[in-house]
Amino acid sequence: MSNKDQSLNVLSLKESADVLKLLGDKTRLSIVSLLSEQACCVCELVEIYNMSQPAISQHLRKMRDLGIVKEQKKGQWVFYSLNKASQYDGLINELLQHIPSQHGKMTRLKEKGIKILCN
């Protein structure tokens, strides 16, 4: 094993395939990119992706189950963010370098005046 490999968290082929399969879905990949920039409430993601709350929650559950995202409850609201402590963080960060930023989605939500305030 090279020094470079030792400094990285080397994943098994199955682990890498599981992450890539999960993020092979365009919506989940977009959500991960957005969450890499800021935490979001489920209701914001519903508005951004124009999907039902159960559909967004299903995407988030799959990513949470693999440890890619984490949740924090604040009252009745659940906020999701990228799990920087995940064993997959290095792979995800590398992948995100090859796709466009999703920051504009949240900016457009704010500009339309429909940014949800889940406080």
Coordinates of N, CA, C and O in Angstrom, one line a residue:
M1 N 0.8 -1.2 0.0 CA 0.0 0.0 0.0 C 0.9 1.2 0.0 O 1.8 1.3 0.8
S2 N 0.6 2.2 -0.8 CA 1.4 3.4 -0.9 C 1.1 4.3 0.2 O 0.1 4.2 0.9
N3 N 2.0 5.3 0.5 CA 1.7 6.3 1.5 C 0.4 7.1 1.2 O -0.3 7.4 2.2
K4 N 0.2 7.3 0.0 CA -1.1 8.0 -0.4 C -2.3 7.2 0.0 O -3.2 7.7 0.6
D5 N -2.3 5.9 -0.2 CA -3.4 5.0 0.1 C -3.6 5.0 1.6 O -4.7 4.9 2.1
Q6 N -2.4 5.0 2.4 CA -2.5 4.9 3.8 C -3.1 6.2 4.4 O -3.8 6.1 5.5
S7 N -2.9 7.3 3.8 CA -3.5 8.6 4.3 C -4.9 8.7 4.0 O -5.6 9.6 4.6
L8 N -5.4 8.0 3.1 CA -6.8 8.0 2.7 C -7.6 6.9 3.4 O -7.1 5.9 3.7
N9 N -8.9 7.1 3.5 CA -9.7 6.1 4.0 C -10.1 5.2 2.8 O -11.0 5.6 2.0
V10 N -9.4 4.1 2.6 CA -9.7 3.2 1.5 C -10.9 2.4 1.8 O -11.0 1.7 2.8
L11 N -11.9 2.5 0.9 CA -13.1 1.7 1.1 C -13.0 0.4 0.3 O -12.3 0.3 -0.7
S12 N -13.8 -0.5 0.7 CA -13.9 -1.8 0.0 C -14.6 -1.5 -1.3 O -15.3 -0.5 -1.5
L13 N -14.5 -2.4 -2.3 CA -15.2 -2.3 -3.5 C -16.7 -2.2 -3.3 O -17.4 -1.4 -3.9
K14 N -17.2 -3.1 -2.4 CA -18.6 -3.1 -2.1 C -19.1 -1.8 -1.5 O -20.1 -1.2 -1.9
E15 N -18.3 -1.2 -0.6 CA -18.7 0.1 0.0 C -18.7 1.2 -1.0 O -19.7 2.0 -1.1
S16 N -17.7 1.2 -1.9 CA -17.7 2.2 -2.9 C -18.9 2.1 -3.9 O -19.5 3.1 -4.2
A17 N -19.1 0.8 -4.2 CA -20.3 0.6 -5.2 C -21.6 1.0 -4.5 O -22.5 1.6 -5.2
D18 N -21.8 0.7 -3.2 CA -23.0 1.1 -2.5 C -23.2 2.6 -2.5 O -24.3 3.1 -2.8
V19 N -22.1 3.4 -2.3 CA -22.2 4.8 -2.3 C -22.5 5.3 -3.7 O -23.4 6.2 -3.9
L20 N -21.8 4.8 -4.6 CA -22.0 5.3 -6.0 C -23.4 4.9 -6.5 O -24.0 5.7 -7.3
K21 N -23.9 3.7 -6.2 CA -25.2 3.3 -6.6 C -26.3 4.3 -6.0 O -27.2 4.7 -6.7
L22 N -26.1 4.6 -4.7 CA -27.0 5.5 -4.0 C -27.0 6.9 -4.6 O -28.0 7.5 -4.9
L23 N -25.8 7.3 -4.9 CA -25.7 8.7 -5.5 C -25.8 8.7 -7.0 O -25.7 9.8 -7.6
G24 N -26.1 7.6 -7.6 CA -26.3 7.5 -9.0 C -27.7 8.1 -9.4 O -28.0 8.3 -10.5
D25 N -28.5 8.3 -8.4 CA -29.8 9.0 -8.5 C -29.6 10.5 -8.6 O -29.0 11.0 -7.7
K26 N -30.1 11.1 -9.6 CA -29.8 12.5 -9.8 C -30.3 13.4 -8.7 O -29.6 14.3 -8.2
T27 N -31.5 13.1 -8.1 CA -32.0 13.9 -7.0 C -31.2 13.7 -5.8 O -30.8 14.7 -5.1
R28 N -30.8 12.5 -5.5 CA -29.9 12.3 -4.3 C -28.6 13.0 -4.4 O -28.1 13.6 -3.5
L29 N -28.0 12.9 -5.6 CA -26.7 13.5 -5.8 C -26.9 15.0 -5.7 O -26.0 15.7 -5.1
S30 N -27.9 15.6 -6.2 CA -28.2 17.0 -6.1 C -28.4 17.4 -4.6 O -27.9 18.4 -4.2
I31 N -29.1 16.6 -3.9 CA -29.3 16.9 -2.5 C -28.0 16.9 -1.7 O -27.8 17.7 -0.9
V32 N -27.2 15.9 -2.0 CA -25.9 15.8 -1.3 C -25.1 17.0 -1.6 O -24.4 17.6 -0.7
S33 N -25.1 17.4 -2.8 CA -24.3 18.6 -3.2 C -24.8 19.9 -2.4 O -24.0 20.6 -1.9
L34 N -26.1 20.0 -2.4 CA -26.7 21.1 -1.6 C -26.4 21.1 -0.1 O -26.0 22.1 0.5
L35 N -26.5 19.9 0.4 CA -26.2 19.7 1.9 C -24.7 19.9 2.2 O -24.4 20.1 3.3
S36 N -23.9 19.7 1.2 CA -22.5 20.0 1.4 C -22.2 21.4 1.7 O -21.2 21.8 2.2
E37 N -23.1 22.3 1.2 CA -22.9 23.7 1.4 C -23.7 24.3 2.6 O -23.3 25.3 3.2
Q38 N -24.8 23.7 2.9 CA -25.6 24.1 4.1 C -26.6 23.1 4.5 O -27.0 22.3 3.7
A39 N -27.0 23.1 5.8 CA -28.0 22.2 6.3 C -29.4 22.7 5.7 O -29.6 23.9 5.5
C40 N -30.3 21.8 5.5 CA -31.6 22.1 5.0 C -32.7 21.4 5.7 O -32.5 20.2 6.1
C41 N -33.8 22.0 5.9 CA -35.0 21.4 6.4 C -35.7 20.6 5.3 O -35.6 21.0 4.1
V42 N -36.4 19.5 5.7 CA -37.1 18.7 4.7 C -38.1 19.6 3.9 O -38.2 19.5 2.7
C43 N -38.7 20.5 4.6 CA -39.7 21.4 3.9 C -39.0 22.2 2.8 O -39.6 22.5 1.7
E44 N -37.8 22.7 3.0 CA -37.1 23.4 2.0 C -36.8 22.5 0.8 O -36.9 22.9 -0.4
L45 N -36.4 21.3 1.1 CA -36.1 20.4 0.0 C -37.3 20.0 -0.8 O -37.2 19.9 -2.1
V46 N -38.4 19.9 -0.2 CA -39.7 19.7 -0.8 C -40.0 20.8 -1.8 O -40.4 20.5 -3.0
E47 N -39.8 22.0 -1.4 CA -40.0 23.2 -2.3 C -39.0 23.2 -3.4 O -39.3 23.5 -4.6
I48 N -37.7 23.0 -3.1 CA -36.7 23.1 -4.1 C -36.9 22.1 -5.2 O -36.7 22.4 -6.4
Y49 N -37.1 20.8 -4.8 CA -37.2 19.7 -5.8 C -38.6 19.5 -6.3 O -38.8 18.6 -7.1
N50 N -39.6 20.3 -5.8 CA -41.0 20.1 -6.2 C -41.4 18.7 -6.1 O -42.0 18.1 -7.1
M51 N -41.2 18.1 -5.0 CA -41.5 16.7 -4.7 C -42.3 16.6 -3.4 O -42.3 17.5 -2.6
S52 N -43.0 15.5 -3.2 CA -43.8 15.3 -2.0 C -42.8 15.1 -0.8 O -41.7 14.7 -1.0
Q53 N -43.3 15.4 0.4 CA -42.5 15.2 1.6 C -42.1 13.8 1.7 O -41.0 13.5 2.1
P54 N -43.1 12.8 1.5 CA -42.7 11.4 1.6 C -41.5 11.0 0.7 O -40.6 10.2 1.0
A55 N -41.6 11.6 -0.5 CA -40.5 11.2 -1.5 C -39.2 11.8 -1.1 O -38.1 11.1 -1.2
I56 N -39.1 13.0 -0.6 CA -37.9 13.6 -0.2 C -37.4 12.8 1.1 O -36.2 12.5 1.2
S57 N -38.3 12.5 2.0 CA -37.9 11.8 3.2 C -37.4 10.4 2.9 O -36.4 9.9 3.5
Q58 N -37.9 9.8 1.8 CA -37.4 8.5 1.4 C -35.9 8.6 0.9 O -35.1 7.8 1.3
H59 N -35.7 9.6 0.1 CA -34.3 9.8 -0.4 C -33.4 10.1 0.8 O -32.3 9.5 0.9
L60 N -33.8 10.9 1.7 CA -33.0 11.2 2.9 C -32.8 10.0 3.8 O -31.7 9.8 4.4
R61 N -33.8 9.2 4.0 CA -33.7 8.0 4.8 C -32.6 7.1 4.2 O -31.8 6.5 5.0
K62 N -32.6 6.9 2.9 CA -31.6 6.0 2.3 C -30.2 6.5 2.5 O -29.3 5.8 2.8
M63 N -30.0 7.8 2.4 CA -28.7 8.4 2.6 C -28.3 8.4 4.1 O -27.1 8.2 4.4
R64 N -29.3 8.6 5.0 CA -29.0 8.6 6.4 C -28.6 7.1 6.8 O -27.7 6.9 7.6
D65 N -29.4 6.2 6.3 CA -29.1 4.8 6.7 C -27.6 4.3 6.3 O -27.0 3.5 7.0
L66 N -27.1 4.9 5.2 CA -25.7 4.6 4.8 C -24.7 5.5 5.6 O -23.5 5.3 5.5
G67 N -25.2 6.5 6.3 CA -24.4 7.4 7.0 C -23.8 8.6 6.3 O -23.0 9.3 6.7
I68 N -24.4 8.9 5.1 CA -23.9 10.0 4.3 C -24.4 11.3 4.8 O -23.7 12.3 4.7
V69 N -25.7 11.3 5.3 CA -26.2 12.5 5.9 C -26.6 12.3 7.3 O -26.8 11.1 7.7
K70 N -26.7 13.4 8.1 CA -27.2 13.2 9.4 C -28.3 14.2 9.6 O -28.5 15.2 8.9
E71 N -29.1 13.9 10.7 CA -30.3 14.8 10.9 C -30.2 15.4 12.3 O -29.5 14.8 13.2
Q72 N -30.8 16.6 12.4 CA -30.9 17.2 13.7 C -32.3 17.8 13.8 O -32.8 18.5 13.0
K73 N -32.9 17.4 14.9 CA -34.3 17.8 15.1 C -34.3 19.1 15.9 O -33.6 19.3 16.9
K74 N -35.1 20.1 15.5 CA -35.3 21.3 16.2 C -36.8 21.5 16.3 O -37.4 21.9 15.3
G75 N -37.4 21.2 17.4 CA -38.8 21.2 17.6 C -39.5 20.2 16.6 O -39.1 19.0 16.6
Q76 N -40.4 20.7 15.8 CA -41.1 19.8 14.9 C -40.3 19.6 13.6 O -40.7 18.8 12.7
W77 N -39.2 20.4 13.4 CA -38.5 20.4 12.1 C -37.3 19.5 12.2 O -36.7 19.3 13.2
V78 N -37.0 18.9 11.1 CA -35.8 18.0 10.9 C -34.9 18.7 9.9 O -35.3 18.9 8.7
F79 N -33.6 19.0 10.3 CA -32.6 19.5 9.4 C -31.6 18.5 9.0 O -31.2 17.7 9.9
Y80 N -31.2 18.4 7.8 CA -30.3 17.5 7.3 C -29.0 18.2 6.9 O -29.1 19.3 6.3
S81 N -27.9 17.5 7.1 CA -26.6 18.0 6.6 C -25.7 16.9 6.2 O -26.0 15.7 6.6
L82 N -24.7 17.2 5.5 CA -23.7 16.1 5.1 C -23.0 15.7 6.3 O -22.6 16.5 7.2
N83 N -22.8 14.4 6.5 CA -22.1 13.8 7.6 C -20.6 13.8 7.3 O -20.1 12.9 6.7
K84 N -19.9 14.8 7.8 CA -18.4 14.9 7.6 C -17.6 13.9 8.3 O -16.5 13.6 7.9
A85 N -18.2 13.2 9.2 CA -17.6 12.1 10.0 C -17.8 10.8 9.3 O -17.2 9.8 9.7
S86 N -18.5 10.7 8.2 CA -18.8 9.5 7.5 C -17.5 8.9 6.9 O -16.6 9.6 6.4
Q87 N -17.4 7.6 6.9 CA -16.3 6.9 6.3 C -16.3 7.2 4.8 O -15.3 7.0 4.1
Y88 N -17.4 7.7 4.2 CA -17.5 7.9 2.8 C -17.2 9.4 2.4 O -17.3 9.8 1.3
D89 N -16.9 10.2 3.4 CA -16.7 11.6 3.2 C -15.7 11.9 2.1 O -15.9 12.8 1.2
G90 N -14.6 11.2 2.1 CA -13.6 11.5 1.0 C -14.1 11.2 -0.4 O -13.9 12.0 -1.3
L91 N -14.7 10.1 -0.5 CA -15.3 9.7 -1.8 C -16.4 10.7 -2.3 O -16.4 11.1 -3.4
I92 N -17.2 11.1 -1.4 CA -18.3 12.1 -1.7 C -17.7 13.4 -2.1 O -18.1 14.0 -3.1
N93 N -16.7 13.9 -1.3 CA -16.0 15.2 -1.6 C -15.4 15.1 -3.0 O -15.5 16.1 -3.8
E94 N -14.7 14.0 -3.3 CA -14.1 13.9 -4.6 C -15.2 13.9 -5.7 O -15.0 14.6 -6.7
L95 N -16.3 13.2 -5.5 CA -17.4 13.2 -6.5 C -18.0 14.6 -6.7 O -18.2 15.0 -7.8
L96 N -18.2 15.3 -5.6 CA -18.8 16.6 -5.7 C -17.9 17.6 -6.4 O -18.4 18.6 -7.0
Q97 N -16.6 17.4 -6.5 CA -15.8 18.3 -7.3 C -16.0 18.2 -8.8 O -15.6 19.1 -9.6
H98 N -16.8 17.2 -9.2 CA -17.0 16.9 -10.6 C -18.4 17.3 -11.1 O -18.8 17.0 -12.2
I99 N -19.2 17.9 -10.2 CA -20.6 18.3 -10.5 C -20.8 19.7 -10.2 O -20.1 20.3 -9.4
P100 N -21.7 20.4 -10.9 CA -22.0 21.8 -10.6 C -22.5 22.0 -9.2 O -23.2 21.2 -8.7
S101 N -22.2 23.2 -8.6 CA -22.8 23.5 -7.3 C -24.3 23.6 -7.4 O -24.8 24.1 -8.4
Q102 N -24.9 23.3 -6.3 CA -26.4 23.4 -6.3 C -26.8 24.6 -5.5 O -28.0 24.7 -5.2
H103 N -25.9 25.4 -5.1 CA -26.2 26.6 -4.2 C -27.3 27.4 -4.8 O -28.1 28.0 -4.1
G104 N -27.3 27.5 -6.1 CA -28.3 28.4 -6.8 C -29.8 28.0 -6.5 O -30.7 28.8 -6.5
K105 N -30.0 26.7 -6.2 CA -31.3 26.2 -5.9 C -31.9 27.0 -4.6 O -33.0 27.4 -4.6
M106 N -31.0 27.1 -3.6 CA -31.4 27.7 -2.4 C -31.6 29.2 -2.6 O -32.5 29.9 -2.1
T107 N -30.6 29.8 -3.4 CA -30.7 31.2 -3.7 C -32.0 31.6 -4.4 O -32.7 32.6 -4.1
R108 N -32.4 30.7 -5.4 CA -33.7 31.0 -6.1 C -34.9 30.9 -5.2 O -35.8 31.7 -5.3
L109 N -34.8 30.0 -4.2 CA -35.9 29.9 -3.3 C -36.0 31.2 -2.4 O -37.1 31.7 -2.2
K110 N -34.9 31.7 -2.0 CA -34.9 33.0 -1.3 C -35.3 34.1 -2.1 O -36.1 35.0 -1.6
E111 N -34.9 34.2 -3.4 CA -35.3 35.3 -4.3 C -36.8 35.3 -4.6 O -37.4 36.4 -4.7
K112 N -37.4 34.1 -4.6 CA -38.8 34.0 -4.9 C -39.6 34.4 -3.6 O -40.8 34.5 -3.7
G113 N -38.9 34.6 -2.5 CA -39.6 34.9 -1.3 C -40.3 33.8 -0.6 O -41.2 34.0 0.2
I114 N -39.9 32.6 -1.0 CA -40.6 31.4 -0.5 C -39.6 30.5 0.3 O -39.9 29.4 0.6
K115 N -38.5 31.1 0.8 CA -37.6 30.4 1.7 C -38.3 30.1 2.9 O -38.9 31.0 3.6
I116 N -38.3 28.8 3.3 CA -39.1 28.4 4.5 C -38.2 28.7 5.7 O -37.0 28.5 5.8
L117 N -38.9 29.3 6.7 CA -38.2 29.6 8.0 C -38.7 28.6 9.0 O -39.8 28.7 9.6
C118 N -37.9 27.6 9.2 CA -38.3 26.4 10.0 C -37.6 26.6 11.4 O -36.8 25.8 11.8
N119 N -37.9 27.7 12.1 CA -37.3 27.9 13.4 C -38.4 27.9 14.5 O -39.5 28.1 14.3

